[in-house]
Amino acid sequence: DSKCYGGFARVSTVVKKYRRDHSNVLFLNAGDTYTGTPWFTLYKDTISSEMMNILHPDAISLGNHEFDNGVEGLVPFLNNVTFPVLAANLDLKDEPTMAEAASLKPSTVFTVDGHRIRS
């Protein structure tokens, strides 16, 4: 079977094409972005944040696998990404390092073609 089904290079190509061809595109990621891959096993948050910054989604949410290495494994990723990470249902009173991450937001609002979109 010669079909290729994924990879960051393929995702990057598709995202760049849609952004080039359409002015009203939002790229949202639903989480579970990196855990389970060989490159995450070797490089942890460093490579994950670098690759996601290259893709530059408009926003992402956290999936359960972002917590596979605990809060201490997630906070460096949150501190190194350059886009909003949305999580409205977290109680962070006992996790101050995560609560202080600049990228972590309960929600955000986008304006696309004059329409306000709350995410």
Short mmCIF file of C-alpha atoms in Angstrom, two decimals:
data_model
loop_
_atom_site.label_atom_id
_atom_site.label_comp_id
_atom_site.label_asym_id
_atom_site.label_seq_id
_atom_site.Cartn_x
_atom_site.Cartn_y
_atom_site.Cartn_z
CA ASP A 1 0.00 0.00 0.00
CA SER A 2 1.61 3.28 -1.09
CA LYS A 3 -0.84 5.66 0.56
CA CYS A 4 0.43 8.13 3.14
CA TYR A 5 -2.09 9.14 5.77
CA GLY A 6 -0.44 11.72 7.95
CA GLY A 7 2.54 13.40 9.50
CA PHE A 8 3.30 17.00 10.39
CA ALA A 9 4.70 17.79 6.94
CA ARG A 10 1.46 16.69 5.31
CA VAL A 11 -0.67 18.63 7.82
CA SER A 12 1.53 21.71 7.31
CA THR A 13 1.07 21.49 3.54
CA VAL A 14 -2.72 21.32 3.84
CA VAL A 15 -2.91 24.15 6.39
CA LYS A 16 -0.69 26.43 4.27
CA LYS A 17 -2.73 25.67 1.15
CA TYR A 18 -6.07 26.48 2.82
CA ARG A 19 -4.70 29.65 4.37
CA ARG A 20 -3.27 30.73 1.01
CA ASP A 21 -6.47 29.95 -0.93
CA HIS A 22 -9.05 31.22 1.60
CA SER A 23 -9.10 34.29 3.81
CA ASN A 24 -11.72 32.96 6.21
CA VAL A 25 -10.05 29.80 7.55
CA LEU A 26 -9.57 28.92 11.21
CA PHE A 27 -7.22 26.08 12.08
CA LEU A 28 -8.37 24.56 15.37
CA ASN A 29 -6.79 21.47 16.92
CA ALA A 30 -8.73 19.25 19.32
CA GLY A 31 -5.74 17.99 21.30
CA ASP A 32 -3.99 14.64 21.70
CA THR A 33 -1.42 16.16 19.42
CA TYR A 34 1.84 14.49 20.29
CA THR A 35 1.88 11.67 22.84
CA GLY A 36 2.60 8.23 21.45
CA THR A 37 4.89 9.28 18.63
CA PRO A 38 8.57 8.30 18.52
CA TRP A 39 9.67 11.94 18.35
CA PHE A 40 7.67 12.83 21.47
CA THR A 41 9.16 9.85 23.30
CA LEU A 42 12.65 11.20 22.54
CA TYR A 43 12.21 14.99 22.72
CA LYS A 44 9.07 15.58 24.83
CA ASP A 45 7.62 19.10 24.88
CA THR A 46 10.55 20.72 23.04
CA ILE A 47 9.83 19.20 19.65
CA SER A 48 6.07 19.29 20.24
CA SER A 49 5.97 23.03 20.85
CA GLU A 50 8.36 23.73 17.95
CA MET A 51 6.29 21.68 15.49
CA MET A 52 2.98 23.14 16.65
CA ASN A 53 4.43 26.66 16.43
CA ILE A 54 5.35 25.93 12.80
CA LEU A 55 1.76 24.82 12.09
CA HIS A 56 0.53 27.84 14.10
CA PRO A 57 -3.06 26.82 14.76
CA ASP A 58 -5.45 29.61 15.65
CA ALA A 59 -6.13 27.71 18.89
CA ILE A 60 -5.95 24.20 20.33
CA SER A 61 -7.69 22.43 23.16
CA LEU A 62 -6.09 19.95 25.52
CA GLY A 63 -6.75 16.28 25.01
CA ASN A 64 -6.32 13.70 27.75
CA HIS A 65 -2.95 12.61 26.34
CA GLU A 66 -1.43 16.05 26.87
CA PHE A 67 -1.52 15.05 30.55
CA ASP A 68 0.28 11.70 30.07
CA ASN A 69 3.46 13.12 31.65
CA GLY A 70 1.54 15.02 34.31
CA VAL A 71 1.25 18.76 34.72
CA GLU A 72 5.04 19.02 34.99
CA GLY A 73 5.29 17.51 31.50
CA LEU A 74 2.65 19.83 30.04
CA VAL A 75 3.69 23.20 31.50
CA PRO A 76 6.86 23.55 29.35
CA PHE A 77 4.75 23.00 26.22
CA LEU A 78 2.25 25.64 27.39
CA ASN A 79 5.08 28.08 28.08
CA ASN A 80 6.66 27.63 24.65
CA VAL A 81 3.71 27.74 22.24
CA THR A 82 2.72 30.97 20.49
CA PHE A 83 -1.04 30.40 20.16
CA PRO A 84 -3.95 30.05 22.61
CA VAL A 85 -4.49 26.73 24.36
CA LEU A 86 -8.15 26.61 25.38
CA ALA A 87 -9.40 24.86 28.50
CA ALA A 88 -12.53 26.20 30.19
CA ASN A 89 -13.09 23.26 32.52
CA LEU A 90 -9.85 23.05 34.52
CA ASP A 91 -9.63 23.71 38.25
CA LEU A 92 -6.07 25.00 38.59
CA LYS A 93 -6.11 26.24 42.18
CA ASP A 94 -3.61 23.51 43.13
CA GLU A 95 -1.55 23.87 39.92
CA PRO A 96 -0.11 27.41 39.98
CA THR A 97 2.57 26.75 37.36
CA MET A 98 -0.08 25.65 34.89
CA ALA A 99 -2.43 28.49 35.84
CA GLU A 100 0.36 31.00 35.10
CA ALA A 101 1.03 29.72 31.56
CA ALA A 102 0.40 32.66 29.23
CA SER A 103 -0.96 30.49 26.41
CA LEU A 104 -3.67 28.86 28.56
CA LYS A 105 -7.04 30.59 28.19
CA PRO A 106 -10.63 29.61 29.04
CA SER A 107 -11.82 30.84 25.63
CA THR A 108 -11.05 33.24 22.82
CA VAL A 109 -12.97 35.20 20.21
CA PHE A 110 -12.05 35.29 16.53
CA THR A 111 -13.42 37.73 13.98
CA VAL A 112 -13.67 36.17 10.53
CA ASP A 113 -15.25 38.07 7.65
CA GLY A 114 -16.95 40.38 10.16
CA HIS A 115 -18.40 37.49 12.19
CA ARG A 116 -17.40 37.02 15.83
CA ILE A 117 -16.70 33.38 16.65
CA ARG A 118 -16.26 32.38 20.27
CA SER A 119 -14.15 29.32 20.86
#
